[in-house]
Coordinates of C-alpha atoms and ligand atoms in Angstrom, one line a residue:
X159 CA 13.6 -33.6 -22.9
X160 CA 13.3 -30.0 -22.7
X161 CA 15.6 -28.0 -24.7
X162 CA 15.4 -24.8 -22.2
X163 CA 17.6 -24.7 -19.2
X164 CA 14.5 -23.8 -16.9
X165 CA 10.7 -24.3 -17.8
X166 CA 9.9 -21.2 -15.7
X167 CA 12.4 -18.3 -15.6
X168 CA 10.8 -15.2 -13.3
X169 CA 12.0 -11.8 -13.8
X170 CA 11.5 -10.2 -9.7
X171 CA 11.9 -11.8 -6.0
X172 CA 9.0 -10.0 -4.8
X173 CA 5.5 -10.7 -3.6
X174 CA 4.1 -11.9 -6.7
X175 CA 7.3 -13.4 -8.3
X176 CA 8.4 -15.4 -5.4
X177 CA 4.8 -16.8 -4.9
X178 CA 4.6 -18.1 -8.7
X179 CA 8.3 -19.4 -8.3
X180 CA 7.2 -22.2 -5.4
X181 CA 3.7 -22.9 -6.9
X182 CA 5.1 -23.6 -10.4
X183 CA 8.4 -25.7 -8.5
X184 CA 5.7 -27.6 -6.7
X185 CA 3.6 -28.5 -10.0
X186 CA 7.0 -30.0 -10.7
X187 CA 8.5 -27.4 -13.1
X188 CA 12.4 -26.5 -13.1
X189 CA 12.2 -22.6 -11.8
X190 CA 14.6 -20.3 -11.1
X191 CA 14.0 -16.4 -10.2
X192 CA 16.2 -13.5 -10.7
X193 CA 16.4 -10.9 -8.3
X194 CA 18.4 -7.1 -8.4
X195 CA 17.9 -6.3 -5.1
X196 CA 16.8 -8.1 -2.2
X197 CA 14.1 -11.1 -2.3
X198 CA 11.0 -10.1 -0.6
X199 CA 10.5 -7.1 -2.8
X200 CA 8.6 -4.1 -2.4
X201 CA 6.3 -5.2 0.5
X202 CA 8.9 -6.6 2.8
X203 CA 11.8 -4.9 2.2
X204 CA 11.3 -1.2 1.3
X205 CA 7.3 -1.1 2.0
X206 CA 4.0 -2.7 3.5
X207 CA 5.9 -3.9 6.5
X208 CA 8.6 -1.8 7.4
X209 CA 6.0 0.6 7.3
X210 CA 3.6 -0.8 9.9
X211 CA 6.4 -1.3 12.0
X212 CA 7.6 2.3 11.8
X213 CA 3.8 3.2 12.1
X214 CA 3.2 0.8 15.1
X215 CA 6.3 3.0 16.5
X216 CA 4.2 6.3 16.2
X217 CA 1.9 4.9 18.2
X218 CA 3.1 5.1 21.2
X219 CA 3.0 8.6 21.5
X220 CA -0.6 8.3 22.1
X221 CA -0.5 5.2 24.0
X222 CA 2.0 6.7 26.7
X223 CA -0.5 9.5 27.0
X224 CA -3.9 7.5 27.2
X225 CA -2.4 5.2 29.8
X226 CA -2.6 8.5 32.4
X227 CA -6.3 8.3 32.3
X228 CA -6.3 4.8 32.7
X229 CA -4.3 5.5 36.0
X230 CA -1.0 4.9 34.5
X231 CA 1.9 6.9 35.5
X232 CA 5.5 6.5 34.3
X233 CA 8.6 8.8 33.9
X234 CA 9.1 10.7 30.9
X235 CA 9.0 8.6 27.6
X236 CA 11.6 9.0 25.3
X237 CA 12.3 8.3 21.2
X238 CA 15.4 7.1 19.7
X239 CA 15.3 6.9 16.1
X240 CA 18.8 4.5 15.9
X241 CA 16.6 1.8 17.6
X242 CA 14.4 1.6 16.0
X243 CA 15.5 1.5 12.3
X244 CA 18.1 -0.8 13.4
X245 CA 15.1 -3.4 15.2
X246 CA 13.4 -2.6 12.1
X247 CA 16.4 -3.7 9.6
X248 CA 17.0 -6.7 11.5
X249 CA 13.2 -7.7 11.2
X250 CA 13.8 -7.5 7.3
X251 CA 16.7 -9.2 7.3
X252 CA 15.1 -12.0 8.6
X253 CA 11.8 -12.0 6.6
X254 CA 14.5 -11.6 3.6
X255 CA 16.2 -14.9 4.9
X256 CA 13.0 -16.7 5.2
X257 CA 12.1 -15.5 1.6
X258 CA 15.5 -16.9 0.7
X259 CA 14.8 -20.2 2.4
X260 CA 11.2 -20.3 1.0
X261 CA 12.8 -20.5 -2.7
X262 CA 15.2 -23.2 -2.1
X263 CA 13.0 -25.0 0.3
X264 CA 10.6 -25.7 -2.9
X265 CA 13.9 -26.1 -5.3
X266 CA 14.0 -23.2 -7.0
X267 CA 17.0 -21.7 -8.0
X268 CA 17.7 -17.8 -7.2
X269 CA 19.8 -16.2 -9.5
X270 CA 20.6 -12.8 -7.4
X271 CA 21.3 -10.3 -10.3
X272 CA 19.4 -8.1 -12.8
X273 CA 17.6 -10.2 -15.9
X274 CA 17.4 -8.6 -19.2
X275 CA 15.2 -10.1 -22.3
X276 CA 17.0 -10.9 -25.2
X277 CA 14.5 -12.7 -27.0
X278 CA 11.1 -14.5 -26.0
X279 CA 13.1 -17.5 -24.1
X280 CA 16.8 -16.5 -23.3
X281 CA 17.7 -13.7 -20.5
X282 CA 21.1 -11.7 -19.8
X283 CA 21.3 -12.4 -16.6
X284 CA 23.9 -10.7 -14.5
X285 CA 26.2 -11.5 -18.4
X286 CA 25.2 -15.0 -18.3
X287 CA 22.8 -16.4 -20.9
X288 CA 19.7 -18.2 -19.5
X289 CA 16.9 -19.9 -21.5
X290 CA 13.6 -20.9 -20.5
X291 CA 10.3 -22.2 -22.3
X292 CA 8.1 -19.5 -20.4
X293 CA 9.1 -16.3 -18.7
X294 CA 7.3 -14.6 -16.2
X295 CA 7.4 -10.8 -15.7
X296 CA 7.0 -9.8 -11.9
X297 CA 9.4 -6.6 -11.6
X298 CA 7.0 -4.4 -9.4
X299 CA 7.1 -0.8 -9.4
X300 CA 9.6 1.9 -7.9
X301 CA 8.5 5.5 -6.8
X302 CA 8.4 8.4 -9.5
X303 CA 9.9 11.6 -9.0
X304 CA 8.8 14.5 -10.7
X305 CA 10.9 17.1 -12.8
X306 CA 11.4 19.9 -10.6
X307 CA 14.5 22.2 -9.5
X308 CA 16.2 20.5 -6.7
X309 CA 14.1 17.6 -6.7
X310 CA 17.7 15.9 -6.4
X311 CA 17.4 17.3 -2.5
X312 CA 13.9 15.1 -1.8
X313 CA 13.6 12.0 -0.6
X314 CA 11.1 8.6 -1.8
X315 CA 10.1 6.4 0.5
X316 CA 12.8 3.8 0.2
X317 CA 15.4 6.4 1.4
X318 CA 12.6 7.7 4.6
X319 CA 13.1 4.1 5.8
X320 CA 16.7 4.6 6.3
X321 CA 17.4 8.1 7.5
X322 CA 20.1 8.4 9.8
X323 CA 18.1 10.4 12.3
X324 CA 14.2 11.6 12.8
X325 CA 14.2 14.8 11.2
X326 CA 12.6 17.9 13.0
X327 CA 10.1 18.8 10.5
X328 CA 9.6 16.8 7.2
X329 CA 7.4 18.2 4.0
X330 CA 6.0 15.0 3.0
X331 CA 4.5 15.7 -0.7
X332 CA 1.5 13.9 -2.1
X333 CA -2.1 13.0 -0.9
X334 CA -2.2 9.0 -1.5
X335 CA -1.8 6.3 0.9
X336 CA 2.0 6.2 1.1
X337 CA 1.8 10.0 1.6
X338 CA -0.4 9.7 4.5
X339 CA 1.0 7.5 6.4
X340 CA 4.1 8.7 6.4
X341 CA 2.7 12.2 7.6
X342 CA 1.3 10.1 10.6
X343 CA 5.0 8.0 11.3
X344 CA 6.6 11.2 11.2
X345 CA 4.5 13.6 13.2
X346 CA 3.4 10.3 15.8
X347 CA 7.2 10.4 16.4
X348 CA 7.7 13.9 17.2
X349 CA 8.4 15.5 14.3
X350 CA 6.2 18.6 12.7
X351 CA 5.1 17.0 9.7
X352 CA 3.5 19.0 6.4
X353 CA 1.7 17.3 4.4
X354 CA 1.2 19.0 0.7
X355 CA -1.1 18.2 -1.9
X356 CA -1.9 20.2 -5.2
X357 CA -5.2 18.7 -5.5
X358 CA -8.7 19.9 -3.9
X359 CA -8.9 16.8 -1.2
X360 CA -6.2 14.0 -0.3
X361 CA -7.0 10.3 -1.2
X362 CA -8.5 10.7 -4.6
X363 CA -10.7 7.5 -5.6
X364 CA -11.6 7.2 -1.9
X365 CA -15.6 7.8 -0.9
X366 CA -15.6 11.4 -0.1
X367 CA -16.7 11.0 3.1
X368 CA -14.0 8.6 3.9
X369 CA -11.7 11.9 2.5
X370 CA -13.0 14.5 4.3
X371 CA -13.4 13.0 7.7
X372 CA -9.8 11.2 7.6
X373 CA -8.5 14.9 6.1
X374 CA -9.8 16.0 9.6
X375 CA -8.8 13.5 12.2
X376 CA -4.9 14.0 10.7
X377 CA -5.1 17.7 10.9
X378 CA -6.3 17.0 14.7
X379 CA -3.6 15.0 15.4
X380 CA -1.1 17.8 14.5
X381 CA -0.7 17.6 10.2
X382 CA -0.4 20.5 8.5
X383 CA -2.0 19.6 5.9
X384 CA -2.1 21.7 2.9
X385 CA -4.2 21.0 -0.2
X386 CA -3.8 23.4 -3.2
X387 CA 0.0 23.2 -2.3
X388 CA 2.2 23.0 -6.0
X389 CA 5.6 22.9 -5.0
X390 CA 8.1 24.9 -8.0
X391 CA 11.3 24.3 -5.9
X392 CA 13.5 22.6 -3.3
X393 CA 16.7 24.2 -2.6
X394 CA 19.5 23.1 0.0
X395 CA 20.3 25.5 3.0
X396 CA 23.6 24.0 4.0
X397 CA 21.9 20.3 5.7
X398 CA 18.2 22.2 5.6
X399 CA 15.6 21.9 2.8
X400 CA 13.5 25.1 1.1
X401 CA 10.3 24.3 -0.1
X402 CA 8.9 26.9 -2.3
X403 CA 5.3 26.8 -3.3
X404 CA 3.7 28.4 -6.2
X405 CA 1.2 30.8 -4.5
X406 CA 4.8 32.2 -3.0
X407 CA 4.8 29.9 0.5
X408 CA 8.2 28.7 1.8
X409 CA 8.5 25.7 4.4
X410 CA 12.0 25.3 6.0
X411 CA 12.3 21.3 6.9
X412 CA 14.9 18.8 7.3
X413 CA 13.6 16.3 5.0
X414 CA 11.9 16.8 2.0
X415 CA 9.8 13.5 0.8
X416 CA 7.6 12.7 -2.2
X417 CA 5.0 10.3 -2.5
X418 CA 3.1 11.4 -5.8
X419 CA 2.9 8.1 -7.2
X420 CA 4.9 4.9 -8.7
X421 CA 5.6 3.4 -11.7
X422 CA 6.0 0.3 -12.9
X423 CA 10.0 -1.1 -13.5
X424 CA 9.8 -2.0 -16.6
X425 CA 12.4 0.3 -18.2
X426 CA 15.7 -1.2 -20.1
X427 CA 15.1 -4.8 -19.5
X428 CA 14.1 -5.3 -23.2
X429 CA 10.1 -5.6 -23.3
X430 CA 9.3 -3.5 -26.3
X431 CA 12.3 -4.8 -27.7
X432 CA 11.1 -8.2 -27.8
X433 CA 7.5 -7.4 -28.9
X434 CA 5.7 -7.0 -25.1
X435 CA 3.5 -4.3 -25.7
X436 CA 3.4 -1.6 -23.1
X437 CA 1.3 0.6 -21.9
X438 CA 1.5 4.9 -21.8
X439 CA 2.0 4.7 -18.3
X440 CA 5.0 2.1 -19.2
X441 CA 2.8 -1.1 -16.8
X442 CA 2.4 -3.8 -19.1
X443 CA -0.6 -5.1 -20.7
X444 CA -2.2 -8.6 -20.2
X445 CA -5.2 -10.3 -20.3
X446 CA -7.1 -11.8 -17.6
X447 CA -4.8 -14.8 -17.6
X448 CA -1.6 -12.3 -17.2
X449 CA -1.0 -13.0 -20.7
X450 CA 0.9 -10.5 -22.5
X451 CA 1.5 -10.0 -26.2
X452 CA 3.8 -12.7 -26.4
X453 CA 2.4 -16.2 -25.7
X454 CA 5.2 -17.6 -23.3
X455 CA 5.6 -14.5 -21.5
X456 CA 3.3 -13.3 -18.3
X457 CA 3.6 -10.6 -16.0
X458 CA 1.6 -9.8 -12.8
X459 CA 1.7 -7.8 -9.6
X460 CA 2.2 -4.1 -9.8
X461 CA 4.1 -3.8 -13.0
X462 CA 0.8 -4.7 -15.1
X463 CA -0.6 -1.7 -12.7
X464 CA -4.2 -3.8 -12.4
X465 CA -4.1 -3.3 -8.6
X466 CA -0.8 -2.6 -6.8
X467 CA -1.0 -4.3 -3.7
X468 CA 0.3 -7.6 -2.3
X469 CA -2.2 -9.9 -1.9
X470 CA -3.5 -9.2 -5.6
X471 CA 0.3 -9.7 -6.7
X472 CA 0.7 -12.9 -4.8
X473 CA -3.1 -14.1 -6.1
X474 CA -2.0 -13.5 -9.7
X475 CA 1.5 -15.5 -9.1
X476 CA -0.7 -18.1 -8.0
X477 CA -2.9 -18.4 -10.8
X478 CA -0.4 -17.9 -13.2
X479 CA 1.3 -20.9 -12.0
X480 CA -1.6 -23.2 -11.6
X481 CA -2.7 -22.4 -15.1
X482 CA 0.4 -22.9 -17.2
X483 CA 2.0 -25.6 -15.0
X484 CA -0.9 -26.8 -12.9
X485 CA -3.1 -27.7 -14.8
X486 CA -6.0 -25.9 -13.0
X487 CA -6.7 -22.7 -15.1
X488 CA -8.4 -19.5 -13.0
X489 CA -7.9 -15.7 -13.0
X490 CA -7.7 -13.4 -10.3
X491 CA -11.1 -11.5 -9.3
X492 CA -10.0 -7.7 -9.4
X493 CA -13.6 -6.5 -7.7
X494 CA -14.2 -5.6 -4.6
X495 CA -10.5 -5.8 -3.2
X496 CA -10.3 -4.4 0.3
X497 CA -7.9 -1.8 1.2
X498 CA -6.3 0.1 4.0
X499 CA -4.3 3.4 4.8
X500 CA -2.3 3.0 7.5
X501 CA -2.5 6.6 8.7
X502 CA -3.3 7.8 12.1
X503 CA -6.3 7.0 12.7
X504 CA -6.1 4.2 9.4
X505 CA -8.8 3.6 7.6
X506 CA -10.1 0.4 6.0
X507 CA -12.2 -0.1 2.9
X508 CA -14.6 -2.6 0.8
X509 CA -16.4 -2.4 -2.7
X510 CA -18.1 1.1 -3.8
X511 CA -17.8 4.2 -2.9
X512 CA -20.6 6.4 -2.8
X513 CA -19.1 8.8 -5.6
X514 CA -18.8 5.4 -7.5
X515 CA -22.2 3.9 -6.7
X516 CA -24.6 6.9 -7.9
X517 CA -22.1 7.0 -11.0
X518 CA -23.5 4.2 -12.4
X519 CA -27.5 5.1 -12.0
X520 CA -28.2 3.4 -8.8
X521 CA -30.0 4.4 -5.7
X522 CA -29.2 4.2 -2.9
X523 CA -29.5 4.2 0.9
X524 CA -26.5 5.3 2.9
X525 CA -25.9 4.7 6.5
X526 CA -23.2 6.3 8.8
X527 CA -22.5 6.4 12.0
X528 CA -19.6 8.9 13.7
X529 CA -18.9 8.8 17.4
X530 CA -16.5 9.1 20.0
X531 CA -14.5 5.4 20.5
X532 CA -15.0 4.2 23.9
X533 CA -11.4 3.9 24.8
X534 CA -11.4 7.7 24.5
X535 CA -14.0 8.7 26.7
X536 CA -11.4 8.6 29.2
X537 CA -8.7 9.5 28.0
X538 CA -10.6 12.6 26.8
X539 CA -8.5 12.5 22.9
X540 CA -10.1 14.0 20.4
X541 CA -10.4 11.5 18.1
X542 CA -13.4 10.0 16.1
X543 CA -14.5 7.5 14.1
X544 CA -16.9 7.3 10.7
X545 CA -18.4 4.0 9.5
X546 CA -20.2 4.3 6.2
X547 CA -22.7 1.9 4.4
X548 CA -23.3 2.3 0.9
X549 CA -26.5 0.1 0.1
X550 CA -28.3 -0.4 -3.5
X551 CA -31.6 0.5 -2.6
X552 CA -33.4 -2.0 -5.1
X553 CA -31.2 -4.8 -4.0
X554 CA -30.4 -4.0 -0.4
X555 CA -27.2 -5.3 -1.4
X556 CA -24.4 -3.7 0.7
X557 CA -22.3 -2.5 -2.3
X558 CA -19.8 -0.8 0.0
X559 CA -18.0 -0.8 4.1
X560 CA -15.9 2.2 4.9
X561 CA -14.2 2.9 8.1
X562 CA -12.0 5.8 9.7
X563 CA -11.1 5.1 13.0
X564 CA -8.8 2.6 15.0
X565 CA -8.4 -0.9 14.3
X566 CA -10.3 0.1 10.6
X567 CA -8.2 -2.5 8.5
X568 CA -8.8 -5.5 11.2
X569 CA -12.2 -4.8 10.9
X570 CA -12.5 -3.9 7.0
X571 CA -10.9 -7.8 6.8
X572 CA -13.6 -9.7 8.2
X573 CA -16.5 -7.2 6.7
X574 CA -14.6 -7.6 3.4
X575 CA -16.4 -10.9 2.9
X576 CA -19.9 -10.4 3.4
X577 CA -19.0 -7.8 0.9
X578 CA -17.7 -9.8 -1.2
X579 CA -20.6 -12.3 -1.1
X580 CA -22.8 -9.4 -1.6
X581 CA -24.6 -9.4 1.5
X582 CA -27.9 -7.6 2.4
X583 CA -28.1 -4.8 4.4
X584 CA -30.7 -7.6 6.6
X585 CA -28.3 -9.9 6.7
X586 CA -26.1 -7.4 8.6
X587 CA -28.9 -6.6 10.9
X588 CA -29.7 -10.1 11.3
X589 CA -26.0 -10.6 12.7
X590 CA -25.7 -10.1 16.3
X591 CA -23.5 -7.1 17.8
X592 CA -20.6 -7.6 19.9
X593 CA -20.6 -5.6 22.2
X594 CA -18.8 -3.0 23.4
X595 CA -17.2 -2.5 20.2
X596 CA -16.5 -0.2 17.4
X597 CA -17.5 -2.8 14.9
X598 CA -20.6 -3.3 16.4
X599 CA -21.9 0.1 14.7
X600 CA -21.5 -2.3 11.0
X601 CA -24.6 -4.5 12.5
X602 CA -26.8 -1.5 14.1
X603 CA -27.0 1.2 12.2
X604 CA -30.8 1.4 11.6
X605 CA -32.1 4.4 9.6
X606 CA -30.5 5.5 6.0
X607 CA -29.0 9.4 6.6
X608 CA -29.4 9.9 2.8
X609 CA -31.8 8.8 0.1
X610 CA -31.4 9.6 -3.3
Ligands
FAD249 P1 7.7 -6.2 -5.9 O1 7.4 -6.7 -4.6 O2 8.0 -4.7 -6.1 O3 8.9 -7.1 -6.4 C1 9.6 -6.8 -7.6 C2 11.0 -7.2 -7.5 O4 11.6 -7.3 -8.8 C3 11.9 -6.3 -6.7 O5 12.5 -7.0 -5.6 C4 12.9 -5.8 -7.7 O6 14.2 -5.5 -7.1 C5 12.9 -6.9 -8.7 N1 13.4 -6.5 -10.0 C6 12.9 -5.4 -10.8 N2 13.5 -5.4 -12.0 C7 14.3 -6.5 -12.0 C8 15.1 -7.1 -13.1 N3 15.2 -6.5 -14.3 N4 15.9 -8.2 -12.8 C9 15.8 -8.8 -11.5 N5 15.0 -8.3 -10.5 C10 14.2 -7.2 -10.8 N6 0.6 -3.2 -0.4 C11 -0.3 -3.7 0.4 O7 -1.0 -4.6 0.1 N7 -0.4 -3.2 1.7 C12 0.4 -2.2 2.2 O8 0.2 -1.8 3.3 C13 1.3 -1.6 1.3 N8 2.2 -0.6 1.7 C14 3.1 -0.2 0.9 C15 4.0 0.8 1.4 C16 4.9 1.4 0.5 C17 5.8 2.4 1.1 C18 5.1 0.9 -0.8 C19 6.1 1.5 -1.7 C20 4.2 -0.1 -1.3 C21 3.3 -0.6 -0.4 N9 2.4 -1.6 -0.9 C22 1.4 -2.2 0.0 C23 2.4 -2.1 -2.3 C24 3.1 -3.5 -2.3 O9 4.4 -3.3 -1.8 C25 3.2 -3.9 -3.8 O10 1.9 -3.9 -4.3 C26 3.8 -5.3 -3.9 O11 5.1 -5.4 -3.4 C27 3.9 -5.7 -5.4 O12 4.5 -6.9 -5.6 P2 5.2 -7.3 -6.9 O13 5.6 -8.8 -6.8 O14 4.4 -6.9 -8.1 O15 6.6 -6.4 -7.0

């Protein structure tokens, strides 16, 4: 008879914490999951999907245009902001219900305040004391803002989802995923977006190629993108925002938003305290098995900052919860984890980069194809696509799929496994075309552009 009052107590409702919650309840273990906010977590209530809904929204823009070439006609389409947040609140509200009903569907009890760690098996939890034999860490991340005058007048993302109207113009700052496609919501939804990033090229630790061309097509599409942009101050003008940048630049907006990065939420909830070690950057450390210093306690998802996005979250909750309560030990794979940017156009990517590739000594043949998509030969937008190939030339294993252009992440999905299973650059010729589509180009292209 156990002594604890649960065997599993997890620290976060989100991706991660919710999946290793029911796995664990359904090895037959007494769970319960305590959650500050909302369940559903980062993804569901304050990121992956309200943003592809708000970026679905920007969209249409486009759409509404193409369809004239496609003999289309229509009266004047309009944009009301109101709608759509409130469509878009009620489409969390009922993921955040079905999360709910997911938890006590498998028995698991949801404790809906803020746990502390007192000591390796007892919580504060919303003032109540909880024990449990093993504790499980899943607290995710929250957005970092820098120190800055009048950073106090900028937004994060959690507080873009909720504005009460669609500002005219909106300096977005920043040049990582979140950054971009927030540039693309706003400016696909009518307002003149600037996007500023201090660095030489936006989407660091992407293939170069992948950076440049993507840095293009957003510009096209009406960004104004400025790179070598430090921002020294935001000041209010009555309901307006100043930017002031350090080579002297001044942007008047409505909105001012930042998206320079996140970090894990791991402050004041009594980790160090109770011997989990931490990293600099405040994540904390594990092993493999999401261990962390102290036997009984795992964490996972983006507060061990491995890699912070759902699926890997939810795959480590899983394992977690078939090795201590299933009996079935296994670690999550972190290579070759495909990715996408939901920018306008997104992009979707698999495996190496390039940059990455000749790093470590190999050659290699690339292959790349850039054209016009089909759709707009007619409707005459200038907008392209890149598809990349990065091969190991010994092998002819394909090492690495990258894609600019629409419907990139569906694609980058399916090509993500013969990546994975480290195809041959044959065995993708060997693989029949389907024809007419973009993808096709991942099967055809023929003869390597570099060699080296
Ligand atoms: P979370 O989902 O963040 O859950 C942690 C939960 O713990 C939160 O609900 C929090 O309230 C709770 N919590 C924290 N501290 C405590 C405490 N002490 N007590 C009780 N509860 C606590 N990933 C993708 O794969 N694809 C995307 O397209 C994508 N888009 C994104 C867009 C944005 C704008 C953002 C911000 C993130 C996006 N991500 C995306 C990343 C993804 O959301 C995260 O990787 C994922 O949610 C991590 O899951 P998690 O379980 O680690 O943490």
């Amino acid at each position: 008879m156990s002594t604890f009052d649960y065997d599993l107590f997890v620290v976060g409702g989100g991706s991660g914490g919710v999946r290793a919650a029911r796995i664990a309840a359904g090895h037959g273990a007494k769970v319960a999951v305590a959650e500050e906010s909302r369940v559903g977590g980062t993804c569901v209530i304050r990121g992956c999907v309200p943003k592809k809904l708000l970026s679905y929204a920007a969209h249409f823009h486009e759409d509404f245009e193409d369809a004239r070439a496609y003999g289309w006609s229509s009266g004047e389409a309009t944009f009301d902001w109101p709608t759509l947040i409130a469509n878009k609140d009620k489409e969390i509200d009922r993921l955040n219900g079905i999360y709910k009903k997911l938890l006590s569907g498998s028995n698991v009890a949801l404790l809906e305040s803020r746990a502390v760690l007192l000591d390796p098996h007892t919580l504060d939890v919303g003032g109540k004391k909880v024990t449990a034999k093993e504790i499980l860490i899943a607290v995710g991340g929250w957005p970092e803002m820098p120190v800055l005058p009048g950073i106090e007048f900028a937004i994060s993302s959690n507080e873009a989802f909720h504005l009460p109207r669609l500002p005219k113009d909106v300096v977005i700052v920043g040049g990582g995923y979140i950054a971009l496609e927030f540039a693309g919501i706003f400016n696909g939804l009518g307002a003149r977006a600037h996007l500023l990033y201090r660095g030489e090229q936006i989407l660091r630790g992407f293939d170069n190629d992948v950076r440049n061309f993507a840095a293009t097509e957003i510009v096209k599409k009406g960004v104004n993108l400025r790179t070598h942009a430090d921002v020294v101050k935001i000041e209010a003008i009555g309901e307006r925002r100043r930017v002031t940048l350090k080579d002297g630049g001044i942007i008047d907006c409505d909105v001012v938003m930042y998206a320079t990065g996140r970090s894990p939420k791991t402050d004041g909830m009594g980790l160090r305290e109770v011997g989990v070690e931490l990293a600099k950057d405040a994540s904390i450390k594990v092993d493999a098995f999401s261990k962390t210093s102290i036997g009984n306690i795992h964490a996972i998802g983006d507060c061990t900052n491995r890699v912070n996005l759902t699926p890997v979250a939810i795959k480590e909750g899983h394992a977690y919860a078939d090795t201590v309560f299933g009996g079935k030990s296994w670690c999550v794979d972190h290579a070759t984890i495909a990715s996408a940017v939901f920018s306008h156009p997104p992009i979707g990517v698999v495996g190496r980069t390039e940059e990455e590739a000749r790093a470590s000594g190999l050659a290699l043949d690339i292959y790349k194809a850039e054209f016009k998509p089909l759709k707009h030969t007619l409707s005459g937008r200038d907008e392209r696509t890149l598809m990349k190939l990065v091969v190991d030339r010994e092998s002819q294993v394909v090492l690495g799929a990258h894609m600019v252009g629409m419907d990139a992440p569906e694609i980058i999905q399916a090509l993500a496994i013969a990546v994975k299973m480290r195809a041959t650059k044959s065995q993708f010729d060997a693989t029949m075309a389907v024809h007419p589509t973009a993808a096709e180009e991942f099967v055809t292209m023929r003869t390597p552009v570099a060699a080296a």
